[in-house]
Structure formats: structure tokens, C-alpha cells
mmCIF file of C-alpha atoms in Angstrom:
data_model
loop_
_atom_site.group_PDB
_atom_site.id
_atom_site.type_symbol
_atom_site.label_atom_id
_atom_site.label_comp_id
_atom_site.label_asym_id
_atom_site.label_seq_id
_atom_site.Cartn_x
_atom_site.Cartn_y
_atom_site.Cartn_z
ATOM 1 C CA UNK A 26 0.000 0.000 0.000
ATOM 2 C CA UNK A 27 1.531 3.505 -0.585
ATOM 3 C CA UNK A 28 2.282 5.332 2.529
ATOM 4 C CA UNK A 29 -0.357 8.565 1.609
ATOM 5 C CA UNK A 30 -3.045 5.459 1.893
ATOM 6 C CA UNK A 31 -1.826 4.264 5.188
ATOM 7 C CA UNK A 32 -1.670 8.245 6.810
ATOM 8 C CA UNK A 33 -5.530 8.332 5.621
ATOM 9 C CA UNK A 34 -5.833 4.882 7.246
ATOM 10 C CA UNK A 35 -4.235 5.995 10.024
ATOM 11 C CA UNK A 36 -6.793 9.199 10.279
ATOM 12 C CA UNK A 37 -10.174 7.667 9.664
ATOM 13 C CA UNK A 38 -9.109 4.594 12.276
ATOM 14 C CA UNK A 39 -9.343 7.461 14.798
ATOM 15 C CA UNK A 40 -12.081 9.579 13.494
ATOM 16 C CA UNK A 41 -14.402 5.791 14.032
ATOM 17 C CA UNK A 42 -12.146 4.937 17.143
ATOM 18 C CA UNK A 43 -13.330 2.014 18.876
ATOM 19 C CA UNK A 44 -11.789 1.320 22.676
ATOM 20 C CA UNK A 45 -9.598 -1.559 22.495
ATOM 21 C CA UNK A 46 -10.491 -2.424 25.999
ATOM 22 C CA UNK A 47 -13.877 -2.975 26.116
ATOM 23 C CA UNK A 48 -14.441 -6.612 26.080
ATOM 24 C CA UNK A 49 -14.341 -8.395 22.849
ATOM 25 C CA UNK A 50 -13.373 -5.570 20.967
ATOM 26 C CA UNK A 51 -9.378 -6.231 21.716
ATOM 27 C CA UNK A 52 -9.737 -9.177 19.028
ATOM 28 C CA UNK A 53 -12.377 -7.414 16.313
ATOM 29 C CA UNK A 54 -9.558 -4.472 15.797
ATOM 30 C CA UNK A 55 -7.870 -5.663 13.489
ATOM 31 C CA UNK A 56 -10.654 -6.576 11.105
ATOM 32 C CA UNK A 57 -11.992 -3.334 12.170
ATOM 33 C CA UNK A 58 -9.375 -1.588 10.692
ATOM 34 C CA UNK A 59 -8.590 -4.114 7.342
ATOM 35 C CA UNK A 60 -12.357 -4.415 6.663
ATOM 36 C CA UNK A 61 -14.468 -1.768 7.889
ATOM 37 C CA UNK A 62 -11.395 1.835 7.233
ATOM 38 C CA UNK A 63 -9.008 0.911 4.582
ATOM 39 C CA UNK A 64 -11.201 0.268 1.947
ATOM 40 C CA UNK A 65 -12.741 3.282 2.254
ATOM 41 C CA UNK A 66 -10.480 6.019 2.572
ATOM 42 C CA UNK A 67 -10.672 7.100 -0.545
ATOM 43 C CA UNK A 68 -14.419 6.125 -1.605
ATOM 44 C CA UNK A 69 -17.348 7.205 -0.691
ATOM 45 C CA UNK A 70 -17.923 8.429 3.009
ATOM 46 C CA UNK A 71 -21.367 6.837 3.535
ATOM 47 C CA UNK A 72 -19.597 3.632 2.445
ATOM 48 C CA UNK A 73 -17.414 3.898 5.361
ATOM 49 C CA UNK A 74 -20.454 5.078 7.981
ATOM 50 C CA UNK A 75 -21.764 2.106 6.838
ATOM 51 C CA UNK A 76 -18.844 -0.715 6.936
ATOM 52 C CA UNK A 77 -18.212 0.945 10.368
ATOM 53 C CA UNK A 78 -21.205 0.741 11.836
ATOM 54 C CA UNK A 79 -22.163 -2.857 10.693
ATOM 55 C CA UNK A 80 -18.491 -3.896 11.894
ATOM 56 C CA UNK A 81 -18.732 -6.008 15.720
ATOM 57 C CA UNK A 82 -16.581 -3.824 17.008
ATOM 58 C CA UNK A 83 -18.371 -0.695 16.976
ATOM 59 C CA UNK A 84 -21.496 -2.572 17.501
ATOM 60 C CA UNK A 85 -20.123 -3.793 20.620
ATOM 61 C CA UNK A 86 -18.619 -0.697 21.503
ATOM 62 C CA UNK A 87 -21.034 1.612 21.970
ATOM 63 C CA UNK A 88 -23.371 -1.307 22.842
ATOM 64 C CA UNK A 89 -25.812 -0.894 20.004
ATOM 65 C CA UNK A 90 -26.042 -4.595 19.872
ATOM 66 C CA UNK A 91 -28.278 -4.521 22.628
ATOM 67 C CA UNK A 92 -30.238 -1.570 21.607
ATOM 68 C CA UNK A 93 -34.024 -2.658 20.935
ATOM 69 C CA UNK A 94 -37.293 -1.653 20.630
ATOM 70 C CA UNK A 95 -38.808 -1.728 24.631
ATOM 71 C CA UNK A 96 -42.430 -2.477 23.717
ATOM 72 C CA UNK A 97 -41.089 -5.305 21.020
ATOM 73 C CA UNK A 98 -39.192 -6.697 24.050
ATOM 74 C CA UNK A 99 -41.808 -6.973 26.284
ATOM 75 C CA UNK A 100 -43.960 -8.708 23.813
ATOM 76 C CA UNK A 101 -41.322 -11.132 23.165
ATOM 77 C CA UNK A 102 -41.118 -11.823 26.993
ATOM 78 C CA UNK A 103 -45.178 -12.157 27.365
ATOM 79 C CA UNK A 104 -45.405 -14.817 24.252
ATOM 80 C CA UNK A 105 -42.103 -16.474 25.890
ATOM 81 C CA UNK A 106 -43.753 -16.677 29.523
ATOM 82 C CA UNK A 107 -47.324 -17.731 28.051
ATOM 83 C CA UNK A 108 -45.036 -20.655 26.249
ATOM 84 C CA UNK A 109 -43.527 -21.421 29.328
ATOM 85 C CA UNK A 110 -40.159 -19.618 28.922
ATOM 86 C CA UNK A 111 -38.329 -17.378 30.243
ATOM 87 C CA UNK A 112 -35.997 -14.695 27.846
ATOM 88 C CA UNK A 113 -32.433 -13.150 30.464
ATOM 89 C CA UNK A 114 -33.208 -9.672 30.417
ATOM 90 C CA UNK A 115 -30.057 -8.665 28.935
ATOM 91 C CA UNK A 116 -31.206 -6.426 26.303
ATOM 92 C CA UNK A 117 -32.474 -3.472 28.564
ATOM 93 C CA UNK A 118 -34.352 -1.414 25.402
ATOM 94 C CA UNK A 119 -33.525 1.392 23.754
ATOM 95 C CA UNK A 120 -29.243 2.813 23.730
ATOM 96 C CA UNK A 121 -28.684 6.153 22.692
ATOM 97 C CA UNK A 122 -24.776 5.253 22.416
ATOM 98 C CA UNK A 123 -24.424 5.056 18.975
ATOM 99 C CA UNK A 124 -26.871 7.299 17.638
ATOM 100 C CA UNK A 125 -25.505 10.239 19.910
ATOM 101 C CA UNK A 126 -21.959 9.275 18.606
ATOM 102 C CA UNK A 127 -22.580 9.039 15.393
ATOM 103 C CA UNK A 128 -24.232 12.377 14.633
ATOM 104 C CA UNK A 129 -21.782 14.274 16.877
ATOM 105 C CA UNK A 130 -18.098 12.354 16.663
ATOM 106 C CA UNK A 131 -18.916 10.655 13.176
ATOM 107 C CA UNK A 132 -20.732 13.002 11.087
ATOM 108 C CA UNK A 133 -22.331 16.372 11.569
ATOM 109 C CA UNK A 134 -20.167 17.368 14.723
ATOM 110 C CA UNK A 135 -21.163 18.811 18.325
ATOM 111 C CA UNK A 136 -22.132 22.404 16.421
ATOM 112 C CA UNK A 137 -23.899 20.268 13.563
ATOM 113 C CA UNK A 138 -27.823 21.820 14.323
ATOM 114 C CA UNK A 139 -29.006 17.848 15.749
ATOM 115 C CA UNK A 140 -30.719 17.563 19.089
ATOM 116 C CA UNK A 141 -31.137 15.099 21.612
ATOM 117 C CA UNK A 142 -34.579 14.233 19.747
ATOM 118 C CA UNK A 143 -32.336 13.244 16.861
ATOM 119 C CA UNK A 144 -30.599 11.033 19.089
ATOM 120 C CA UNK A 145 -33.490 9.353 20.140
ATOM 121 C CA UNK A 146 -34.808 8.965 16.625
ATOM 122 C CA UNK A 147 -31.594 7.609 15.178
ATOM 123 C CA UNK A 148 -31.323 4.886 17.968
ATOM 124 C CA UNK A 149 -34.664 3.747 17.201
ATOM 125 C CA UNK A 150 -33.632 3.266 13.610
ATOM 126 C CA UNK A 151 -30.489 1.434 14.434
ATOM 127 C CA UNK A 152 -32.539 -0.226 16.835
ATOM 128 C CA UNK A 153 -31.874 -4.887 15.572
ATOM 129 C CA UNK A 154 -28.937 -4.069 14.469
ATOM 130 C CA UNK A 155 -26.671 -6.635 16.512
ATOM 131 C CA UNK A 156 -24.119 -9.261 16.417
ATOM 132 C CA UNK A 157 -24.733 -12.679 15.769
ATOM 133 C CA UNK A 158 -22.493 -15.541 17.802
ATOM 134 C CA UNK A 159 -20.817 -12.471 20.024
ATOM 135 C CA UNK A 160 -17.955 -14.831 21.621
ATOM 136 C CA UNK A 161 -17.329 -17.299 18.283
ATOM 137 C CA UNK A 162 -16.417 -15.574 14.749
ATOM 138 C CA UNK A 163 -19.143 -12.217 15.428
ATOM 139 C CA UNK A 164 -20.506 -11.187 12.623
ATOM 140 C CA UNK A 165 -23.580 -8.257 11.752
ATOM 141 C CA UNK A 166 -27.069 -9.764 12.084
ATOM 142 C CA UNK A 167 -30.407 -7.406 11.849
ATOM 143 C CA UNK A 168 -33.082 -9.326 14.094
ATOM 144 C CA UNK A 169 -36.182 -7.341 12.750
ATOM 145 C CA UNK A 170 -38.695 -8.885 15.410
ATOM 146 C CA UNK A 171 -36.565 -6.148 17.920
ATOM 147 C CA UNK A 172 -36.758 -3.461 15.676
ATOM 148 C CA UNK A 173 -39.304 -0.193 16.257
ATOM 149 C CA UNK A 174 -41.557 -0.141 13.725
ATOM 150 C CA UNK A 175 -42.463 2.990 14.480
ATOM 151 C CA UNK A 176 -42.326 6.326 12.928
ATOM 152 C CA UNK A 177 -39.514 8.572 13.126
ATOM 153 C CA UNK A 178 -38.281 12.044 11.996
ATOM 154 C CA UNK A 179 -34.496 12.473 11.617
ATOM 155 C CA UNK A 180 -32.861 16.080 11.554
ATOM 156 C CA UNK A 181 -36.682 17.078 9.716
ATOM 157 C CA UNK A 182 -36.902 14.308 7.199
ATOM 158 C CA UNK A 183 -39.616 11.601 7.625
ATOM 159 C CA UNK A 184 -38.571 7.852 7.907
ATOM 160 C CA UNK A 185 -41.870 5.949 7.642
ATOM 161 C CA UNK A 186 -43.787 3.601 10.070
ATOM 162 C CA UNK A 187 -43.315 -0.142 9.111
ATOM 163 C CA UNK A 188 -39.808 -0.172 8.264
ATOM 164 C CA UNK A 189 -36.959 -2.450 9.320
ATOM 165 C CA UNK A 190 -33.156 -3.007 8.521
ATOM 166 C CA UNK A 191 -33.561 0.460 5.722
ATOM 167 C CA UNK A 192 -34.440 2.424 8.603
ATOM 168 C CA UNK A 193 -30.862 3.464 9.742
ATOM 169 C CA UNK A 194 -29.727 2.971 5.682
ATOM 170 C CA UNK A 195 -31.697 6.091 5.363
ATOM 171 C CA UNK A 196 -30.110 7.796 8.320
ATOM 172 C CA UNK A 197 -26.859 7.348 7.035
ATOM 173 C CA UNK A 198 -27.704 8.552 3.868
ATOM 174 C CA UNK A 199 -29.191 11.559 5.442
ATOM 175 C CA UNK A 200 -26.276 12.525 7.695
ATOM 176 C CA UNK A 201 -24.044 11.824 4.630
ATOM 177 C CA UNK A 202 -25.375 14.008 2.756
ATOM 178 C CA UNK A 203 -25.884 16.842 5.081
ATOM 179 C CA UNK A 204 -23.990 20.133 5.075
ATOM 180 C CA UNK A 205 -22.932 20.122 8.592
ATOM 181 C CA UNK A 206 -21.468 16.859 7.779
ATOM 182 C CA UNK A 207 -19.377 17.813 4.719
ATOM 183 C CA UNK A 208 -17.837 21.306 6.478
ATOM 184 C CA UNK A 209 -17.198 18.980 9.477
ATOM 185 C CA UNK A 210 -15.221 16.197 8.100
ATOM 186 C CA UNK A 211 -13.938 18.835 5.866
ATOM 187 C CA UNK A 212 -12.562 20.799 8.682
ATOM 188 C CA UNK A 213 -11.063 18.010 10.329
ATOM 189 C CA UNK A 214 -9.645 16.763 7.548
ATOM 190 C CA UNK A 215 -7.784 20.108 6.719
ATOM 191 C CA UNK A 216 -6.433 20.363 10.939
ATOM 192 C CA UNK A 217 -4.949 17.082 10.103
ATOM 193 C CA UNK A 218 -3.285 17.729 6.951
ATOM 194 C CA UNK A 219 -2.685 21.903 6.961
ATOM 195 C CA UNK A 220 -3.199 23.686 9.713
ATOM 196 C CA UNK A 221 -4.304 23.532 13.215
ATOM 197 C CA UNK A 222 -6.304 26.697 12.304
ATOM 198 C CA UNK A 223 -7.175 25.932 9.123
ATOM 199 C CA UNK A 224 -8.426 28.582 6.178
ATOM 200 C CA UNK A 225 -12.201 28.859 6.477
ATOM 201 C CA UNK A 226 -11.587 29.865 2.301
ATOM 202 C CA UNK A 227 -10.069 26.152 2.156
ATOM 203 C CA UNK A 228 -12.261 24.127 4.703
ATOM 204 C CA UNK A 229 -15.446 26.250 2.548
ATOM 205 C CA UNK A 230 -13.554 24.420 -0.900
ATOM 206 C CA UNK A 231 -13.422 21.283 0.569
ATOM 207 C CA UNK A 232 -17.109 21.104 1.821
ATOM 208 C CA UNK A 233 -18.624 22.237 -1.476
ATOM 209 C CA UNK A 234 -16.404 19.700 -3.483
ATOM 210 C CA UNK A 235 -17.984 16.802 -0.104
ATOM 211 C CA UNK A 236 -21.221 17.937 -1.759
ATOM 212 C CA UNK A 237 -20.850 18.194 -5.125
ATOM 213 C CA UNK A 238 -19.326 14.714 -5.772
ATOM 214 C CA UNK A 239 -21.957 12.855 -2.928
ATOM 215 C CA UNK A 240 -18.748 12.422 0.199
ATOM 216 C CA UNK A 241 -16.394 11.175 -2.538
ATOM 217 C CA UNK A 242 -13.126 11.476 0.288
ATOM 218 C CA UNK A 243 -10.717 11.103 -3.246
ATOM 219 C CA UNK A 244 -11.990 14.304 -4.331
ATOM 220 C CA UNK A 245 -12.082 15.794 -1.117
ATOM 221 C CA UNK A 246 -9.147 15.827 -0.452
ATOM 222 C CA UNK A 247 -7.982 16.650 -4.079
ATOM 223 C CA UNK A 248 -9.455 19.611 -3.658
ATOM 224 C CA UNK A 249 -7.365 20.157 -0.823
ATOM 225 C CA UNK A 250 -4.024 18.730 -1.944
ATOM 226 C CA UNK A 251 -4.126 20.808 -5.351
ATOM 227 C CA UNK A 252 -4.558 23.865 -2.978
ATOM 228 C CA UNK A 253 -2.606 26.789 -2.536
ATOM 229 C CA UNK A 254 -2.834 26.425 1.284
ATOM 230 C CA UNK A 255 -1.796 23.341 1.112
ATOM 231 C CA UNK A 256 2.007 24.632 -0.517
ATOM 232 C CA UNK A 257 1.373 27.685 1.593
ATOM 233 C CA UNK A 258 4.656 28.468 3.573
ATOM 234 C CA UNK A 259 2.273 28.585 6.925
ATOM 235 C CA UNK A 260 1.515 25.530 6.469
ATOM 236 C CA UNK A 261 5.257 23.591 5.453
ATOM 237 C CA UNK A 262 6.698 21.164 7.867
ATOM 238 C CA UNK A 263 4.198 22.472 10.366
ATOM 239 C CA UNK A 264 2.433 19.438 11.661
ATOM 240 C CA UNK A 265 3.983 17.452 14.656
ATOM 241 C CA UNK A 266 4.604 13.372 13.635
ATOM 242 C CA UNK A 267 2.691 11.646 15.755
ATOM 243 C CA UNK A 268 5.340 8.785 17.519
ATOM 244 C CA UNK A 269 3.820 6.227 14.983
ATOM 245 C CA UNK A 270 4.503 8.400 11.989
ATOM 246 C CA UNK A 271 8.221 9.455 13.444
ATOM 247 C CA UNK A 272 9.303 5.972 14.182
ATOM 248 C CA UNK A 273 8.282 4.462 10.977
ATOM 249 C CA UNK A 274 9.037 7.803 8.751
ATOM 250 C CA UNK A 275 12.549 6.936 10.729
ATOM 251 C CA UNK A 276 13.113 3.702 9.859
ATOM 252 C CA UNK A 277 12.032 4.459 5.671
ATOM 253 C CA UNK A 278 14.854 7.345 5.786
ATOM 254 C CA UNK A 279 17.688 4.931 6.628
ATOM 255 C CA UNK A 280 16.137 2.414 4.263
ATOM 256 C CA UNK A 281 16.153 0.249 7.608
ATOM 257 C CA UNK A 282 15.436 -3.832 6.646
ATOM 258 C CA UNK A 283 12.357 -4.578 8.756
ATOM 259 C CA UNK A 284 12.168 -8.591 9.341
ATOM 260 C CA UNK A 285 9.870 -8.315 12.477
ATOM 261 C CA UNK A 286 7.876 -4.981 13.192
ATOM 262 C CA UNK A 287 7.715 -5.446 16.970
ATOM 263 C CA UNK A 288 10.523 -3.844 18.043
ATOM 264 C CA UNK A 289 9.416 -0.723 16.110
ATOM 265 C CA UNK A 290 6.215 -1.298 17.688
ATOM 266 C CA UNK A 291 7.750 -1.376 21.323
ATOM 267 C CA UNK A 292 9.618 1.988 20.352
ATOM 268 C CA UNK A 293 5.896 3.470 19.614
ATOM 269 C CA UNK A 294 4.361 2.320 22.672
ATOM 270 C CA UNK A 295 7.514 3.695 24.516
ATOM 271 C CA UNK A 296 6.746 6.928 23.401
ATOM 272 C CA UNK A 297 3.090 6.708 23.960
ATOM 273 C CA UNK A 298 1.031 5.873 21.091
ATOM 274 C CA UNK A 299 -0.109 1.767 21.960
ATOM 275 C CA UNK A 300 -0.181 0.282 18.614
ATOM 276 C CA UNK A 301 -2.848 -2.781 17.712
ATOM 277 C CA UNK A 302 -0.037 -5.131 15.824
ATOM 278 C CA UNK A 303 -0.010 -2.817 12.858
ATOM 279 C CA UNK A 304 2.860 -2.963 10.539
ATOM 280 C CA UNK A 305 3.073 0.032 8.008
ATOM 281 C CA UNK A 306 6.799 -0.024 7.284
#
């Protein structure tokens, strides 16, 4: 892979961060990262809202595999106990986790114009989407009997009663398309690659371009690559390597002969960037 590939790798992995220490979510990483960031980086963003939030990982991690409709779960429980069963209450209703995280770390931002009814109406959409086998090879799973059937109206736009697993398809493609979210990925986007302070002129570029070509990230950040304040002499050699980007930008200059990559990742960790076993050299 070339190494501009791996620094956008490298970016979205953190813009969907998942926390490697919650539970299972140590061993789904990996595939996290190979299946649900790289190939995406330079597609289409909705493609990558998607892979991400179908992916175990972030399913587990913001516990939207539990999330479910409270009225379907109750019904569930009265037809079990009339059969003579009894279903573990482990899946408590509805969780706001994901939906809340998703409009303001994933898409439209903190200052993006949702509010906490938005939250509430995105959960219920995402509400069946799970993980099926959790401890033995997880993989996505939509259990519609779980899912609210209900009505719901996401940042305005009406999602109609009697849905199911299209529900939260047509959130994403909402937030994907919205103009909060193309100045905010635009923005960060241009703090990671320009300035700290980026030009609201350039950020402005960037967003319309997001628009214009549906979240296509390869034009995105063409537009901001082929910029003048990209070249600009503000913004040359003025980004800080992260340790991951210093040891392994390092270890290229002296054309170092990598056999195993764990020392360099014990130099990373050292310096205080934990790695997850990747190997970018």
C-alpha cells in the first residue's frame, strides 16, 4: 500500500475509534481496521459510515447490539412466559450510544444543528442491528422482530412507520449528505493535513467539493491537496509526527530492513502511542 493510503488509514481509524479495551473488541480491531477503514479512505464516506457501523466492534462498543425496541421486548417476553419460557433480560431497550456518537463524533459534529430528539430517533432506527455468535467468529445480524416499527423524523426528514433493517440505511444517507457533515469532516480533515487553524476559504472548498461529488473522500481531499494552502509556507513542515509516523518515517529514511515490526512497535508504545499489531513499514 503507498504510505499517503496508510496516513488516511491511520486518520479515519481514529475519526471511528473504537476502545480496544472494552471486552471483545481487543480481538475485532484488526478486522476493524482491514475491513471496515481501509477500503474506504478514498471512496465514498457513507460507504465507510456504513462498513463501520455494521463492523462487531463498533457494535459492541457503543453497545448498540443490545439496543431494541422496549415495547417489542416486552412482547417477546409475554409470548415467551405464556409458552412457558423465560428470555435473560439482557437487552435493557432502547441505547442512545451510537446514535448520539454518530451524529456528533462521526458526522455532523457537536455544532452540527441535531438535538437530543435526533438522538433518540436515530437509535430507534439502528434499533436490531446486533451481532450474531458475540464470543465465536461475530458477525452483523439485523433481528427485525426487535426493531421499532415505528415512525420517526431524523434532523426534519420523515422515515416511515413499518420499516426495518432500511431504517438506519436512510439515516446514514441523510447525515451523509448533510452540510454540517461535509464542512465537518472537511474541517477536520484540513487540521490534520494543513493547519491547526485551518483557512475557512479552504475548509469552505473542501465542503462544497464533499457535496458536489456525494462524500467522494478522493476528491475531497484533491481539492485540498491541489490547494494553494496546502504549498502555503504557513503551512510547510508544520504538523507534529505523531510517535507512529516518526518511528516508521525513521526507519524508511535509513532504508532500515524490517524482518519483524515489533521492536518498532515497542519503540511506539515507549513513546506513547499503543499500537494494535499494525505494521506500516
Amino acid at each position: 500500500r503507498r504510505s499517503s493510503d496508510l496516513v488516511l488509514v491511520d486518520f479515519w481509524f481514529n475519526h471511528f475509534n473504537v476502545y480496544l479495551n472494552k471486552g471483545p473488541v481487543r480481538h475485532l480491531t484488526t478486522s476493524y481496521e482491514r475491513d471496515a477503514i481501509r477500503p474506504h479512505v478514498l471512496g465514498k464516506f457513507k460507504d465507510m459510515v456504513l462498513a463501520t457501523a455494521q463492523h462487531p466492534a463498533m457494535l459492541y462498543y457503543l453497545d448498540n447490539w443490545q439496543s431494541v425496541d422496549p415495547s417489542a421486548l416486552q412482547n417477546m417476553q409475554r409470548r415467551a412466559r405464556r409458552a412457558g419460557f423465560k428470555i435473560p433480560n439482557r437487552a435493557r431497550g432502547l441505547n442512545e450510544n451510537y446514535g448520539r456518537e454518530l451524529l456528533e463524533l462521526h458526522t455532523l459534529g457537536v455544532d452540527g444543528g441535531y438535538t437530543q430528539k435526533d438522538v433518540v430517533e436515530v437509535a430507534r432506527c439502528f434499533t436490531g442491528w446486533t451481532i450474531a455468535t458475540v464470543l465465536n467468529d461475530p458477525k452483523f445480524q439485523y433481528i427485525d422482530r426487535v426493531h421499532d416499527k415505528g415512525q420517526k423524523i431524523v434532523l426534519g426528514q420523515k422515515i416511515a412507520a413499518g420499516g426495518g433493517k432500511e431504517d438506519a440505511l436512510k439515516v446514514i444517507d441523510i447525515i451523509a449528505a448533510h452540510p454540517a457533515t461535509a464542512k465537518f469532516i472537511s474541517r477536520k480533515l484540513a487540521q490534520r493535513f494543513v493547519a491547526d487553524e485551518p483557512p475557512q476559504a479552504l475548509v469552505d472548498r473542501m465542503a462544497a467539493n464533499f457535496l458536489k461529488s456525494g462524500g467522494d473522500l478522493r476528491e475531497v481531499m484533491r481539492t485540498m491537496i491541489a490547494s494553494r494552502e496546502f504549498f502555503s509556507e504557513g503551512a510547510y513542515r508544520a504538523k507534529m509526527k505523531s510517535p507512529f509516523e516518526m518511528v516508521v518515517s525513521a526507519a524508511r529514511a535509513i532504508h532500515a530492513d524490517v524482518d519483524s515490526a515489533l521492536a518498532l512497535s515497542r519503540a511506539i508504545d515507549e513513546l506513547g502511542q499503543p499500537q494494535i499489531g499494525r505494521a506500516h513499514v
